[in-house]
mmCIF file with all atom_site columns, C-alpha atoms in Angstrom:
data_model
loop_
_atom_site.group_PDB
_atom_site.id
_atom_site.type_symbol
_atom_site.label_atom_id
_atom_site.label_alt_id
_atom_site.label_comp_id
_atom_site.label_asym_id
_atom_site.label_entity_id
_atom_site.label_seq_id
_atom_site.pdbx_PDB_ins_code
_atom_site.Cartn_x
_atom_site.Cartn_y
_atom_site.Cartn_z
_atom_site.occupancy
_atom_site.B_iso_or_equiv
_atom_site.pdbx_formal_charge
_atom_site.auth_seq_id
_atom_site.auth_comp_id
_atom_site.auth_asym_id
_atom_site.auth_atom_id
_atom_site.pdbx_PDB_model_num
ATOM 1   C CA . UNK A 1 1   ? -131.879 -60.578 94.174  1.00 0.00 ? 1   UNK A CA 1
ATOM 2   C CA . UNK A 1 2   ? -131.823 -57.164 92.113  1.00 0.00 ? 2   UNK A CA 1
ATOM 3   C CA . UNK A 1 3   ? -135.104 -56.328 93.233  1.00 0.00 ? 3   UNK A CA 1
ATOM 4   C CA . UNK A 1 4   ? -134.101 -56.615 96.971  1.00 0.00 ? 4   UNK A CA 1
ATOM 5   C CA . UNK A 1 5   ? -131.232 -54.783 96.056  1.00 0.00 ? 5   UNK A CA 1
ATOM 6   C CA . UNK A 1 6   ? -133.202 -51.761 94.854  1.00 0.00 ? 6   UNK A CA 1
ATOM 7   C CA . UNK A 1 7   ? -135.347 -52.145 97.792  1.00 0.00 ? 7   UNK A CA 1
ATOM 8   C CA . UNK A 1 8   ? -132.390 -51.638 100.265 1.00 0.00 ? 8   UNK A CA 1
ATOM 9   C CA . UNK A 1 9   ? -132.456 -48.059 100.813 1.00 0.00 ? 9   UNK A CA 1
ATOM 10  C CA . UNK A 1 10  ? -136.139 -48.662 101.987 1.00 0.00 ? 10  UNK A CA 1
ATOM 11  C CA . UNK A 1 11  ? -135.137 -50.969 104.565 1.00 0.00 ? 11  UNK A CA 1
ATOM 12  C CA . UNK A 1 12  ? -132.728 -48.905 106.358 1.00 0.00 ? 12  UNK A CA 1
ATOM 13  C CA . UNK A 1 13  ? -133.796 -46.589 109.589 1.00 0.00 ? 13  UNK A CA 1
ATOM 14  C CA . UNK A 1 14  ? -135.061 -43.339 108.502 1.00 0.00 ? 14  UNK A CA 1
ATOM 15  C CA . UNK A 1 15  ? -132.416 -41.694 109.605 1.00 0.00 ? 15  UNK A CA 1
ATOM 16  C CA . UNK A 1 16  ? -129.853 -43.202 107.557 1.00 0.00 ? 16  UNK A CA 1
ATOM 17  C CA . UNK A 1 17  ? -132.531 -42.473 104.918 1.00 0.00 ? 17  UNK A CA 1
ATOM 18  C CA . UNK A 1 18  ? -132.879 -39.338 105.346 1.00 0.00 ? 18  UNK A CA 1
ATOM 19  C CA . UNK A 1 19  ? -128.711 -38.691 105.669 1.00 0.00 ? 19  UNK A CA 1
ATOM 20  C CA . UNK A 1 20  ? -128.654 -41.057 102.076 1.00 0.00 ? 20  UNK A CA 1
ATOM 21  C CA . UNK A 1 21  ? -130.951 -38.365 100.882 1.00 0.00 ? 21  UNK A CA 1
ATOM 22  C CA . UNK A 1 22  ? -129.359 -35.176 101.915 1.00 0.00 ? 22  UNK A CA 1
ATOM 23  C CA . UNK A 1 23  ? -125.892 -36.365 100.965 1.00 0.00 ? 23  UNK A CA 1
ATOM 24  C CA . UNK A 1 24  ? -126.997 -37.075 97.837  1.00 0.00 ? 24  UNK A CA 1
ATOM 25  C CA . UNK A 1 25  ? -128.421 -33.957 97.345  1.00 0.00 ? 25  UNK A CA 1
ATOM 26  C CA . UNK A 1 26  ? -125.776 -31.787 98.926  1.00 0.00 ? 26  UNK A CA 1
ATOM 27  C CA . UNK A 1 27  ? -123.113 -33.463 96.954  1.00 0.00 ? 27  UNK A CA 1
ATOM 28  C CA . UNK A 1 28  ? -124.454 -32.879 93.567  1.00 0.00 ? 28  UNK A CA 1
ATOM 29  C CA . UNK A 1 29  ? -124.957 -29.341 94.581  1.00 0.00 ? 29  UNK A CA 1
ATOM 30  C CA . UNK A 1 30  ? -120.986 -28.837 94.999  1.00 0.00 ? 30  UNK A CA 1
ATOM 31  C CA . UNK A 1 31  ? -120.225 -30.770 92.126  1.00 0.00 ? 31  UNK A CA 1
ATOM 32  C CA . UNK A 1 32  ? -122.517 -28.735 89.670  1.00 0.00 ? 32  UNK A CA 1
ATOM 33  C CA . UNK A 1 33  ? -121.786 -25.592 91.332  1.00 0.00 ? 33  UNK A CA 1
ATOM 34  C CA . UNK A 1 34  ? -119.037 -25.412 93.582  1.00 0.00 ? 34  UNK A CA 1
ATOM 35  C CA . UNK A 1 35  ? -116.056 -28.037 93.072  1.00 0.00 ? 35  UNK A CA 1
ATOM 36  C CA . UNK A 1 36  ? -113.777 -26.783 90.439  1.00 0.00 ? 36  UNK A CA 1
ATOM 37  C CA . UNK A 1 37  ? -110.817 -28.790 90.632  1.00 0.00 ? 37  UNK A CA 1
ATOM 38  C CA . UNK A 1 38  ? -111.078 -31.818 88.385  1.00 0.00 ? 38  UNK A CA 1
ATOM 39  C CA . UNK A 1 39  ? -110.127 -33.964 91.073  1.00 0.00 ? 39  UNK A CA 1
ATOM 40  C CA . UNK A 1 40  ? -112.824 -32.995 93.274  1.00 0.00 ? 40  UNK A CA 1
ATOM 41  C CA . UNK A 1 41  ? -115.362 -33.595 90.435  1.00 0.00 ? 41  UNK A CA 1
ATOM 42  C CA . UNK A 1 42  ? -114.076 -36.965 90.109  1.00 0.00 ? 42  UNK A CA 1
ATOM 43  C CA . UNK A 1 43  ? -113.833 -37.927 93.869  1.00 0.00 ? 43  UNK A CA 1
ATOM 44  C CA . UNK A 1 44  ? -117.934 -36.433 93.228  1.00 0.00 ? 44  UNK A CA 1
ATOM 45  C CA . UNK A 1 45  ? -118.835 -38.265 90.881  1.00 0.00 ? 45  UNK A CA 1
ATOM 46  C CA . UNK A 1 46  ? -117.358 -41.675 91.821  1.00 0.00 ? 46  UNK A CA 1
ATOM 47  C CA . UNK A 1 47  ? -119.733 -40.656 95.441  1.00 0.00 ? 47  UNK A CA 1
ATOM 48  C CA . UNK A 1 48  ? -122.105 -40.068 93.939  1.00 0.00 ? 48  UNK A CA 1
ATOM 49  C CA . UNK A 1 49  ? -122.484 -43.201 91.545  1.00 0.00 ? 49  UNK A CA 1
ATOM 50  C CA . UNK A 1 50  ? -122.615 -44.960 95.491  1.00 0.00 ? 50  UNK A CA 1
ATOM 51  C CA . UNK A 1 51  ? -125.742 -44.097 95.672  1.00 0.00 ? 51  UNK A CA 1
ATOM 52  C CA . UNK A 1 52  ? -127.336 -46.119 92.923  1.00 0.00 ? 52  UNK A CA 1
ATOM 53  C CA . UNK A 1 53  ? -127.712 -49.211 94.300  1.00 0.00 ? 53  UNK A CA 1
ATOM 54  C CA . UNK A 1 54  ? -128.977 -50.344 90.863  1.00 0.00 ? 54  UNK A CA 1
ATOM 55  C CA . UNK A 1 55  ? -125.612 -50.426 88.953  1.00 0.00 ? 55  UNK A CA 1
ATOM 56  C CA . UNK A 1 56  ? -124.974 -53.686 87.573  1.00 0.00 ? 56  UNK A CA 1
ATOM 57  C CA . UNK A 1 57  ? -121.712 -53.525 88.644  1.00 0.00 ? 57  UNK A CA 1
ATOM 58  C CA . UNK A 1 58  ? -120.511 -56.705 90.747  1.00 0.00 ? 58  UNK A CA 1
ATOM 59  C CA . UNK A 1 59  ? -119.484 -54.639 94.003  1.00 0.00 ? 59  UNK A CA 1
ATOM 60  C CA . UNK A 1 60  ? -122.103 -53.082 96.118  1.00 0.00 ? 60  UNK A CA 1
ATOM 61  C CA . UNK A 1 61  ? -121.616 -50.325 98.628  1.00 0.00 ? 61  UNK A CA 1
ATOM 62  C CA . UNK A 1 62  ? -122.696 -51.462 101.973 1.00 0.00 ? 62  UNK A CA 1
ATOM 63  C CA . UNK A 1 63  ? -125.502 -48.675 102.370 1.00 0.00 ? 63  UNK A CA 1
ATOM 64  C CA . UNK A 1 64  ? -126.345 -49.456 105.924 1.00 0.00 ? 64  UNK A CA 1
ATOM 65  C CA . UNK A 1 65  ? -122.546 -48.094 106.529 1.00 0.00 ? 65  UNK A CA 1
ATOM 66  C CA . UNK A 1 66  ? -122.038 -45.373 103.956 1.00 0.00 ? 66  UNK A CA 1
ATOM 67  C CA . UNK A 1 67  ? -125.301 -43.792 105.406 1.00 0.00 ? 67  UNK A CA 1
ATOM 68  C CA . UNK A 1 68  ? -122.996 -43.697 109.062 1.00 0.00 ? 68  UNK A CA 1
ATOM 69  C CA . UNK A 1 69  ? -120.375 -42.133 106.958 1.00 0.00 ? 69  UNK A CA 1
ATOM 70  C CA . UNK A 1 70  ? -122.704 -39.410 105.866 1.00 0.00 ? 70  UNK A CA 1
ATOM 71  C CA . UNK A 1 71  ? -124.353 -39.136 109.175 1.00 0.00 ? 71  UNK A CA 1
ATOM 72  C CA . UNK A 1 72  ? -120.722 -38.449 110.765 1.00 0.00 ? 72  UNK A CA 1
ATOM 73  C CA . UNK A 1 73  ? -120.474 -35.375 108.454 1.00 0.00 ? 73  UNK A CA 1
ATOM 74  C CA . UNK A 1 74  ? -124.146 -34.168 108.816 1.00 0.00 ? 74  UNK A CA 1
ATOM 75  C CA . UNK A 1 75  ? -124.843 -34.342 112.039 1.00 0.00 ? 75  UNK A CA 1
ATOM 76  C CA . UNK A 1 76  ? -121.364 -32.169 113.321 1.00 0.00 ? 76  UNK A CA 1
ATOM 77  C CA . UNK A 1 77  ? -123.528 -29.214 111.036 1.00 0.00 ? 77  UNK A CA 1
ATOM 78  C CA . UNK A 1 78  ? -126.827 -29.965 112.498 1.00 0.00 ? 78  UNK A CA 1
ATOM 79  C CA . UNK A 1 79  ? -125.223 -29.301 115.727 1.00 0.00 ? 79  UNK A CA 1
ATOM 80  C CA . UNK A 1 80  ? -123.585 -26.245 114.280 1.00 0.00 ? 80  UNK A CA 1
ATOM 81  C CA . UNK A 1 81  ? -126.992 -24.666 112.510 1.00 0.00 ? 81  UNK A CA 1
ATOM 82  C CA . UNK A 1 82  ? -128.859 -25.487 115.771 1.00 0.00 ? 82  UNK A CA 1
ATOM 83  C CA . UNK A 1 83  ? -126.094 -23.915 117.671 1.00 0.00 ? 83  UNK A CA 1
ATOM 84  C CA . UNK A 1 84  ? -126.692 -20.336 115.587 1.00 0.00 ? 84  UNK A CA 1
ATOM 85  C CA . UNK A 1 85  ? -130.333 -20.162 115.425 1.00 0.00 ? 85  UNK A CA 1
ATOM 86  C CA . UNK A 1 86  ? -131.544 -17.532 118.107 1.00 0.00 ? 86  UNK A CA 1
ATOM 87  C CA . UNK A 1 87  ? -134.901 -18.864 117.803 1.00 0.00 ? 87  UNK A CA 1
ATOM 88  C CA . UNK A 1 88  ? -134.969 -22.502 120.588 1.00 0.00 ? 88  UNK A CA 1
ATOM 89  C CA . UNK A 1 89  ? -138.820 -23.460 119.598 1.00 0.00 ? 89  UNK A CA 1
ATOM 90  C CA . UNK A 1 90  ? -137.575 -24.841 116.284 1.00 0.00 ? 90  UNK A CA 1
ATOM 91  C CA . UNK A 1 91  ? -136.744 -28.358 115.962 1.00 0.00 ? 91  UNK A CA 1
ATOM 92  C CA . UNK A 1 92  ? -134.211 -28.953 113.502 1.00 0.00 ? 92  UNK A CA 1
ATOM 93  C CA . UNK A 1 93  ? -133.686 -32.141 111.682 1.00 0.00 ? 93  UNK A CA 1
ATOM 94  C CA . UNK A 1 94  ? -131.370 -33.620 108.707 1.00 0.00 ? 94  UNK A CA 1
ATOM 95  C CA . UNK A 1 95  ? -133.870 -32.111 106.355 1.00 0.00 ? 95  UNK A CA 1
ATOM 96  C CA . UNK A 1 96  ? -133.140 -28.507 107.392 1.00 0.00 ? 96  UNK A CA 1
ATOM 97  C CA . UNK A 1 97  ? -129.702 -29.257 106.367 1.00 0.00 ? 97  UNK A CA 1
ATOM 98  C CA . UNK A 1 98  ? -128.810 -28.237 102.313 1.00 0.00 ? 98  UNK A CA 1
ATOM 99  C CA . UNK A 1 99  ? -125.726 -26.890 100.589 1.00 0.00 ? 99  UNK A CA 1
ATOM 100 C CA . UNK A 1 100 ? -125.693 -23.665 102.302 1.00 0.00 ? 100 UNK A CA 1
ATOM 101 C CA . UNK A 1 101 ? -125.089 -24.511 105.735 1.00 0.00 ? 101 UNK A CA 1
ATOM 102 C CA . UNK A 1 102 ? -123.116 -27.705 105.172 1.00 0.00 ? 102 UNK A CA 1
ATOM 103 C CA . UNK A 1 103 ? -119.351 -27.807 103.403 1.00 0.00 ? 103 UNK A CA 1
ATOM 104 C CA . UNK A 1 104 ? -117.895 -30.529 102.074 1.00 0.00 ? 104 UNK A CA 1
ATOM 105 C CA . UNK A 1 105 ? -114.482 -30.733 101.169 1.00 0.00 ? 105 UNK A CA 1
ATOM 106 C CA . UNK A 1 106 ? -111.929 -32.212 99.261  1.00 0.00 ? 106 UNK A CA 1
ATOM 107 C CA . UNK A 1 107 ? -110.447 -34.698 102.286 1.00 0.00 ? 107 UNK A CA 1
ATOM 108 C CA . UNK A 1 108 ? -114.000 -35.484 103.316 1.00 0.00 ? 108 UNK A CA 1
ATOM 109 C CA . UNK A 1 109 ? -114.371 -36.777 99.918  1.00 0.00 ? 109 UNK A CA 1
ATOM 110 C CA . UNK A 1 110 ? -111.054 -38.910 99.803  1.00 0.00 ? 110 UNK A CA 1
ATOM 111 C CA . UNK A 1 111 ? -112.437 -39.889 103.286 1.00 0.00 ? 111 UNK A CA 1
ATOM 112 C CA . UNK A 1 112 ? -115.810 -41.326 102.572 1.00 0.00 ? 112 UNK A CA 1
ATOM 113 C CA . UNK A 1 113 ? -114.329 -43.215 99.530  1.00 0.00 ? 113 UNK A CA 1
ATOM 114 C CA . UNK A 1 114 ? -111.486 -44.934 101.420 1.00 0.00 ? 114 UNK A CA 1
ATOM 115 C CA . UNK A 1 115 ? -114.108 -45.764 104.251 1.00 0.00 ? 115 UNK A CA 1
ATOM 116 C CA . UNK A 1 116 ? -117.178 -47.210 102.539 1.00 0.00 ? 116 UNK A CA 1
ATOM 117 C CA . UNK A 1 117 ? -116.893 -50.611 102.402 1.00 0.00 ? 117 UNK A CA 1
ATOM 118 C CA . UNK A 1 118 ? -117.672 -52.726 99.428  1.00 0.00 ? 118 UNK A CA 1
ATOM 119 C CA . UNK A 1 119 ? -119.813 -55.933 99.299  1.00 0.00 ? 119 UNK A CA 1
ATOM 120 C CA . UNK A 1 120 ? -118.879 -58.764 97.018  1.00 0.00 ? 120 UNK A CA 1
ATOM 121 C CA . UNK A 1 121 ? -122.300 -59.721 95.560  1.00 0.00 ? 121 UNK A CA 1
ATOM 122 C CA . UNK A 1 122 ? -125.818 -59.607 96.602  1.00 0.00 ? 122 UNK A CA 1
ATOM 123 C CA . UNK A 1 123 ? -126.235 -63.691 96.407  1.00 0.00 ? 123 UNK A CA 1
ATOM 124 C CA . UNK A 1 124 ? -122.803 -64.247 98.145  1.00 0.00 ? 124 UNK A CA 1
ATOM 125 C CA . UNK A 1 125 ? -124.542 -61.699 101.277 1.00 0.00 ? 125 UNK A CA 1
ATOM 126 C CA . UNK A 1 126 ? -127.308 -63.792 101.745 1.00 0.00 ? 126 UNK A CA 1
ATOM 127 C CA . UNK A 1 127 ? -125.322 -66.765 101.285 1.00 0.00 ? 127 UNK A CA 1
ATOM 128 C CA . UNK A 1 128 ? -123.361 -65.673 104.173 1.00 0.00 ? 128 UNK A CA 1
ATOM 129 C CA . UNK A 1 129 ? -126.584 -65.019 106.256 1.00 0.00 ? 129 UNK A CA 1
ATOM 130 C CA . UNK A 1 130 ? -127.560 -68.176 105.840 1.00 0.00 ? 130 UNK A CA 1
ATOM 131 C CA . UNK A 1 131 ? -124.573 -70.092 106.405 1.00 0.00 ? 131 UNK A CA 1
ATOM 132 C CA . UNK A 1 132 ? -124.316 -68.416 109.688 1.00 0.00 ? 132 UNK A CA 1
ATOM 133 C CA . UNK A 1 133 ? -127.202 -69.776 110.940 1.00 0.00 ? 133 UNK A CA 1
ATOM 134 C CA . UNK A 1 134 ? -126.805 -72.851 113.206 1.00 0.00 ? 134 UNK A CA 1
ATOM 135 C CA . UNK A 1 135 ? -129.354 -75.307 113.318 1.00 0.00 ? 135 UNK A CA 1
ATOM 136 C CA . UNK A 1 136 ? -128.411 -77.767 115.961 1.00 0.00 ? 136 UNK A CA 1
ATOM 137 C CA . UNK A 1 137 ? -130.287 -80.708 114.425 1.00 0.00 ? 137 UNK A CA 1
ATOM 138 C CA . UNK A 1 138 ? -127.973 -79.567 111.372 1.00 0.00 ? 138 UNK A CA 1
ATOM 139 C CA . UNK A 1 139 ? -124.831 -80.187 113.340 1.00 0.00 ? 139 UNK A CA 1
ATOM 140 C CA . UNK A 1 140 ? -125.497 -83.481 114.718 1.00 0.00 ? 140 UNK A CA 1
ATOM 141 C CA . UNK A 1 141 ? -126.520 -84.482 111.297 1.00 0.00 ? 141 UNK A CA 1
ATOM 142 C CA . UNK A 1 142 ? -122.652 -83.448 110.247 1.00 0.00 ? 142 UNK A CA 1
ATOM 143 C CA . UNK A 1 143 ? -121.441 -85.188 113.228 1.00 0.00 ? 143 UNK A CA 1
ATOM 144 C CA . UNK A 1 144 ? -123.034 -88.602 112.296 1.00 0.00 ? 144 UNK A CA 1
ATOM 145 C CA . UNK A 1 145 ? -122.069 -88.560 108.678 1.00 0.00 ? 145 UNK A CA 1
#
């Protein structure tokens, strides 16, 4: 179970990936450099521990839906820097985007930790995957007994 839990970043899209990845990297930019409010810092740092889906804590982030969160603030500035280059041959992509063309602040920080949502335990999410499957030989076996 842990090791498919450290696998699960590598099973999402690439995008997500990719918006997992900048985050990441964008966040601890503004929390080394930039946030100065001890609040902020705190709001960064709990983040920022959302990424390591190796904690051995019992609650998991749901990374499938925290990358969406990220993705919801990245992409709005990937519209924006492709919007103010002059230059239309470029293609530009989530990994153009770093600390300097992207701001984060404090409400978009109280905003991505009231929306992620939390996932009991790793064995309790399979569980529930396989308790949703129906097997109709299954059910008539109920039925009979």
């Amino acid at each position: 179970m842990y090791r498919l839990r450290s696998q699960e970043k590598e099973l999402l899209p690439w995008k997500k990936r990719r918006a997992l990845e900048r985050g990441e990297k964008i966040l601890r930019h503004y929390s080394i450099n930039i946030f100065k409010s001890e609040a902020d810092n705190g709001n960064a740092e709990k983040i920022l521990t959302l990424f390591n889906p190796e904690s051995a804590d019992d609650n998991y982030v749901d990374l499938d839906q925290f990358a969406d969160l990220w993705l919801s603030i990245l992409l709005p500035e990937l519209d924006k820097l492709k919007a103010e280059k002059t230059r239309k041959r470029k293609i530009y992509t989530l990994r153009d985007l770093n600390h300097q063309n992207v701001t984060l602040h404090s409400d978009q920080l109280t905003w991505l930790l009231d929306n992620s949502q939390y996932s009991n335990t790793l064995d309790e999410m399979v569980a529930a995957c396989i308790i949703g499957i129906s097997d109709k030989r299954m059910l008539n076996v109920g039925k009979n007994q």
